[in-house]
Tab-separated table of C-alpha atoms in Angstrom:
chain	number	residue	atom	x	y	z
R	1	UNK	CA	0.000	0.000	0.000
R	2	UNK	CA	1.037	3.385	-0.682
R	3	UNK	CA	2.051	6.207	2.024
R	4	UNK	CA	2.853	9.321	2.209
R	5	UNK	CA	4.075	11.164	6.101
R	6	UNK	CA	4.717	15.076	5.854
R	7	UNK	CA	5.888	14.883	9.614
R	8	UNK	CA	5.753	18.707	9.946
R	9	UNK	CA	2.122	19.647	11.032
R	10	UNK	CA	2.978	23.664	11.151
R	11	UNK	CA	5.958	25.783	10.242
R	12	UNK	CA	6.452	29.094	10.785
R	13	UNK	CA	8.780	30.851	9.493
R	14	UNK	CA	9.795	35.161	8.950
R	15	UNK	CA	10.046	36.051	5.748
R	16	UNK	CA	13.076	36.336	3.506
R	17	UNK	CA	14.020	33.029	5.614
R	18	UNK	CA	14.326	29.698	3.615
R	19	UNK	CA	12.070	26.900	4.516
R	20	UNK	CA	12.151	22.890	4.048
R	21	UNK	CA	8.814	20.665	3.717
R	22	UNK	CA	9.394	17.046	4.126
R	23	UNK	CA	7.832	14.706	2.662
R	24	UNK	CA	8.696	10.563	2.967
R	25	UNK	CA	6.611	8.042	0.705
R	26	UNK	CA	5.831	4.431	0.671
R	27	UNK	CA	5.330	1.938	-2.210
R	28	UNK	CA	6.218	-1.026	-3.475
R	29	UNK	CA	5.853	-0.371	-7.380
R	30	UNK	CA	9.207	1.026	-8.864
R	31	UNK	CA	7.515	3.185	-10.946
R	32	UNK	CA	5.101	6.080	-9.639
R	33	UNK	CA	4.627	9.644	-9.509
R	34	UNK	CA	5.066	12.453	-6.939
R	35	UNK	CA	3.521	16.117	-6.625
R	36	UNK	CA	3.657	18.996	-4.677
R	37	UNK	CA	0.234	20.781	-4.714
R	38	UNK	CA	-0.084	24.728	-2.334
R	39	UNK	CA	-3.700	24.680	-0.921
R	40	UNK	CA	-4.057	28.414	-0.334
R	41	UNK	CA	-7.215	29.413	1.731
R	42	UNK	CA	-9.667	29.374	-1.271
R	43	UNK	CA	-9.659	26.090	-1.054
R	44	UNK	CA	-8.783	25.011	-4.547
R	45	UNK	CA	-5.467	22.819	-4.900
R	46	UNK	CA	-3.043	24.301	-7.209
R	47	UNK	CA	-0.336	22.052	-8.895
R	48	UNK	CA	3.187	22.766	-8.151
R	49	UNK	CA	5.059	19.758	-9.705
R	50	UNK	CA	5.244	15.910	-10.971
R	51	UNK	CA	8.380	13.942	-11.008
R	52	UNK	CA	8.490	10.445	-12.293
R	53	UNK	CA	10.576	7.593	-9.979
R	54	UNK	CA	13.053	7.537	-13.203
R	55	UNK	CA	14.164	11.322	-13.059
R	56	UNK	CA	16.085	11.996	-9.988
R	57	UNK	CA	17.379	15.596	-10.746
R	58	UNK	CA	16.707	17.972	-8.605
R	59	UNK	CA	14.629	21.053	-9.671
R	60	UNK	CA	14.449	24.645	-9.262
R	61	UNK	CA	11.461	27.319	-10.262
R	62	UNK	CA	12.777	30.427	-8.979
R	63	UNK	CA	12.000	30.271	-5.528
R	64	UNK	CA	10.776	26.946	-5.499
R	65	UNK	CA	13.104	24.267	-5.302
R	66	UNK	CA	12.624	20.036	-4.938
R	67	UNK	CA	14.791	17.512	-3.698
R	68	UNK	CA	13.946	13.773	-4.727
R	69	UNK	CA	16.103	10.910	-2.938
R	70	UNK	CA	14.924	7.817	-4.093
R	71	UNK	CA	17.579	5.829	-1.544
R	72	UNK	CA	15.528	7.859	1.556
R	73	UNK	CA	12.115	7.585	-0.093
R	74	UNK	CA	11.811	11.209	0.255
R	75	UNK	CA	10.745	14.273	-2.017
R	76	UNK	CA	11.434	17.413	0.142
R	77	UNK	CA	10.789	20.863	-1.239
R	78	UNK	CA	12.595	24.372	-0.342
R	79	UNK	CA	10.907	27.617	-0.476
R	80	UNK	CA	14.267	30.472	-0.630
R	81	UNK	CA	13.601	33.699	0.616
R	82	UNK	CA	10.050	32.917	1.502
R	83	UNK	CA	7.471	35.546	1.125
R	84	UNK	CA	3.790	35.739	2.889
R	85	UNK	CA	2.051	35.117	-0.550
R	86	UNK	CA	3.810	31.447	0.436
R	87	UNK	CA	1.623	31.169	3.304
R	88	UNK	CA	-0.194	27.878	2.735
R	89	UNK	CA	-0.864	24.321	3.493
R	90	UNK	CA	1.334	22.593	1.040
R	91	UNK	CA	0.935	18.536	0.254
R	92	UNK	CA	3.066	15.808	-0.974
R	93	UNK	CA	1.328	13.160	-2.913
R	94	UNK	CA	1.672	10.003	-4.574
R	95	UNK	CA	0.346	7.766	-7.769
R	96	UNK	CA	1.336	4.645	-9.690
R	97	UNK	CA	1.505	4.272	-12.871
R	98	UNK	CA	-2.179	3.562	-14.575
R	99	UNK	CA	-4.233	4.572	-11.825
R	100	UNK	CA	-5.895	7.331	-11.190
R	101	UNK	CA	-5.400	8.250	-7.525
R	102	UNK	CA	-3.294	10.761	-5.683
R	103	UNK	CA	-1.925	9.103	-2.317
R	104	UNK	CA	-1.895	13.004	-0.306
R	105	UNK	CA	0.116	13.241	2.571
R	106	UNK	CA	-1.556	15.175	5.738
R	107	UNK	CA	-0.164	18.506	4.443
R	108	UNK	CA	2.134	21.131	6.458
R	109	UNK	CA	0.746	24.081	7.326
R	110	UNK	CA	3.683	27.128	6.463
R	111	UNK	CA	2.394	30.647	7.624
R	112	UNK	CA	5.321	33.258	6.865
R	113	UNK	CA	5.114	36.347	8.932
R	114	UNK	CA	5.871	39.890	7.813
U	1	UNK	CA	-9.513	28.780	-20.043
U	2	UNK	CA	-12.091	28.841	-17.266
U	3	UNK	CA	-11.109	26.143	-14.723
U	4	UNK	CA	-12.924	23.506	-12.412
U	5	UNK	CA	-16.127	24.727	-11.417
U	6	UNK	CA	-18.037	23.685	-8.055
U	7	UNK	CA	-21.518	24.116	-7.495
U	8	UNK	CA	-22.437	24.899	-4.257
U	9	UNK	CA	-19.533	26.304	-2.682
U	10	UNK	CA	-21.017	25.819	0.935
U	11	UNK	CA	-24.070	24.512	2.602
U	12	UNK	CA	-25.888	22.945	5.387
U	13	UNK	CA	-27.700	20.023	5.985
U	14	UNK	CA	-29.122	17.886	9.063
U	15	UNK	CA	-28.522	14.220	9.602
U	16	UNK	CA	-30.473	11.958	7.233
U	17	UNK	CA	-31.172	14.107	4.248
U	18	UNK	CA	-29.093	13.388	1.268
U	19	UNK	CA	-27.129	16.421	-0.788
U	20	UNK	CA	-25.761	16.371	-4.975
U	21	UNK	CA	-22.968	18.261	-5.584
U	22	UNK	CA	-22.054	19.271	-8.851
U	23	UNK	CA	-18.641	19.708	-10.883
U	24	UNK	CA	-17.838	21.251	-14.222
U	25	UNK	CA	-14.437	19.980	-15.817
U	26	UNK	CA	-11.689	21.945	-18.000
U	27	UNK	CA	-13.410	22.130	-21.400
U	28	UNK	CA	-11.503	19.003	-22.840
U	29	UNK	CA	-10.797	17.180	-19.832
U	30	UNK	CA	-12.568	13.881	-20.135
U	31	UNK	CA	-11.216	12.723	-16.468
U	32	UNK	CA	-13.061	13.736	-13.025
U	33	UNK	CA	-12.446	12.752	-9.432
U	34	UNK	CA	-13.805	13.059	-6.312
U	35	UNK	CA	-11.820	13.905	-2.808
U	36	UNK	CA	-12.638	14.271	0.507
U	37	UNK	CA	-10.915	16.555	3.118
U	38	UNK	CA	-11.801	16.843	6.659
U	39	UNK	CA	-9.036	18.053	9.255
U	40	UNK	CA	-8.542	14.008	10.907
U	41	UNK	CA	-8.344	12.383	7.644
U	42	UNK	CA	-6.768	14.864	5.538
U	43	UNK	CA	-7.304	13.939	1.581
U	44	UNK	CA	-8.607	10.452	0.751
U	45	UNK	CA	-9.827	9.086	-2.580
U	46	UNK	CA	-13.624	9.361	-3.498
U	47	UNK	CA	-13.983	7.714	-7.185
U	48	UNK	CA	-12.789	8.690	-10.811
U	49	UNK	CA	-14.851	8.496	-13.717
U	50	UNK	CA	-13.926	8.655	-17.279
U	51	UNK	CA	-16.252	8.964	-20.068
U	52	UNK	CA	-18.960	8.275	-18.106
U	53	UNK	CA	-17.706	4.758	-16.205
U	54	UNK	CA	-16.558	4.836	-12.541
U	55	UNK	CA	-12.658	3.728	-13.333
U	56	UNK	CA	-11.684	3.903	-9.464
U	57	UNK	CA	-13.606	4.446	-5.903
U	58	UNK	CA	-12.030	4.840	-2.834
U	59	UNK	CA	-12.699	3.313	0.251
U	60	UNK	CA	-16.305	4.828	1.334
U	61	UNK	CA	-19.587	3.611	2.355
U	62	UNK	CA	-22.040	2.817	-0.187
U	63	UNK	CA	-24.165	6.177	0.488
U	64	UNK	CA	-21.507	8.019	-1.342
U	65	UNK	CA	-22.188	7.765	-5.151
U	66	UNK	CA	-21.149	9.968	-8.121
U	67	UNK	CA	-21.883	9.263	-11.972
U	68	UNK	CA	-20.593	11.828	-14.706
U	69	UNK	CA	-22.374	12.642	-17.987
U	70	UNK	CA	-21.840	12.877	-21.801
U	71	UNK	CA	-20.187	16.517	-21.422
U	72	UNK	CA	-17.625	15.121	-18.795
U	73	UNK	CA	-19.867	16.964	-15.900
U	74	UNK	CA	-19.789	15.044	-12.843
U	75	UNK	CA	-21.868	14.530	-9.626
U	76	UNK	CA	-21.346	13.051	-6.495
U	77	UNK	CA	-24.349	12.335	-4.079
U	78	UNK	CA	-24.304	11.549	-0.364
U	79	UNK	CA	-26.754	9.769	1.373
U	80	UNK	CA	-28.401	9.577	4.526
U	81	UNK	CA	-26.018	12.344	5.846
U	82	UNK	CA	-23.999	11.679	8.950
U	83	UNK	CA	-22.338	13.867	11.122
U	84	UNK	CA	-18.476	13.010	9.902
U	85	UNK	CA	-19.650	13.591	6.657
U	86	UNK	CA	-18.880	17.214	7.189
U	87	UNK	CA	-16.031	18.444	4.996
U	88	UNK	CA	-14.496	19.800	1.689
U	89	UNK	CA	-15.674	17.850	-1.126
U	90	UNK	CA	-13.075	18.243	-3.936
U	91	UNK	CA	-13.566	17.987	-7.554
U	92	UNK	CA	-10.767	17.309	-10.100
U	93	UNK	CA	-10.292	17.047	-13.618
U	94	UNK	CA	-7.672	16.034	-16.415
U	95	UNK	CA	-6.774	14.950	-19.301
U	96	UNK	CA	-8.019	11.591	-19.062
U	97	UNK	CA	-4.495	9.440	-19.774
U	98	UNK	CA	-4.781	7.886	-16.581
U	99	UNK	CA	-4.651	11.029	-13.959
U	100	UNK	CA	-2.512	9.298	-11.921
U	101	UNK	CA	0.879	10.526	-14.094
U	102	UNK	CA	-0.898	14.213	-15.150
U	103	UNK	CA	-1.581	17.108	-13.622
U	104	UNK	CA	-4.864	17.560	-11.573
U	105	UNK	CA	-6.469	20.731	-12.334
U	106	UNK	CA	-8.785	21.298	-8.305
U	107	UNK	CA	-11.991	23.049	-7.997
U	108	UNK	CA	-12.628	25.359	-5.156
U	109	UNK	CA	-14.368	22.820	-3.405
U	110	UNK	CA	-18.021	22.678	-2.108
U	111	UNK	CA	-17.739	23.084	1.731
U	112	UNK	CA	-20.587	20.970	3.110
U	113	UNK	CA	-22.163	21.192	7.074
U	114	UNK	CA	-23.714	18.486	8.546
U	115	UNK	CA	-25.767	19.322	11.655
């Protein structure tokens, strides 16, 4: 069965500091998916990013940086010189190949203070 | 392109009545899924349909039921309402190629009450 822990419930950080998210996943397939989505308090889930088991590179987007070990199991992303817009509940998620589920992790709450 | 749309956004209900909620894909998007979100069980798995067949449910009681129609619009329905059934119900659509490996494009959600 699949599994996905984001150990850190809240995080709060100042801004201009950098931040971490964790995330740590379970599955026995050796191909699957992961994602980042930012649940900002309209509710709506907006996709941040998909990387396949195969591609281990990390990645930057400007700010926005992700960190896949496949020899942890983990898929951590870095916010640099976070800003308030950031404030959100972020989640790590999960999918094999041919199905059509996300796996979410609990979510971590990151509020970033003026 | 106008994205997910969720109809209602909120409401309230009382134990035993039954609520539809309603979900309007990407133009294109053949794929929609359900989620639920409540603050103890975070995000879990309602069903998927794709061109009109459930291709996936999730682990719920038989009161929760969904069906989606010839222009990809989906609804879910919720039986006999019970008080955990409070939450965000969240709709999601794609491309269709298995959502799984694609982007999910979210819906605001349609916060329902149970009292």
């Amino acid at each position: 069965a699949q599994k996905v822990t984001q150990a850190q419930t809240e995080i709060s950080v100042v801004e201009k500091e950098d931040v971490t998210l964790d995330c740590v996943y379970e599955t026995r397939d050796t191909t699957y998916y992961l994602f980042w989505y930012k649940q900002p308090p309209s509710g709506e889930l907006v996709f941040l990013i998909r990387r396949n088991s195969f591609d281990e590179q990390n990645e930057i987007s400007g700010r926005y940086s992700w960190n896949f070990q496949k020899s942890t199991s983990s898929f951590n992303f870095t916010i640099t010189a976070s800003q308030v817009v950031d404030s959100a509940v972020y989640f790590c998620a999960l999918s094999e190949p041919l199905q059509s589920t996300l796996t979410f992790g609990k979510g971590t709450m990151l509020l970033v203070s003026p | 392109k106008a994205g997910v749309t969720q109809t209602p956004r909120y409401l309230i209900k009382t134990r035993g009545q039954q609520v539809t909620l309603s979900c309007s894909p990407i133009s294109g998007h053949r794929s929609v899924s359900w989620y639920q979100q409540t603050p103890g069980q975070g995000l879990q798995f309602l069903f998927e349909y794709f061109s009109e067949t459930q291709r996936n449910k999730g682990n719920f009681p038989g009161r929760f039921s969904g069906r989606q129609f010839s222009n990809s619009r989906s609804e879910m329905n919720v039986s006999t309402l019970e008080l955990g059934d409070s939450a965000l119900y969240l709709c999601a659509s794609s491309r269709g190629d298995r959502a799984g490996t694609g982007e999910l494009f979210f819906g605001e959600g349609s916060r329902l009450t149970v009292l």
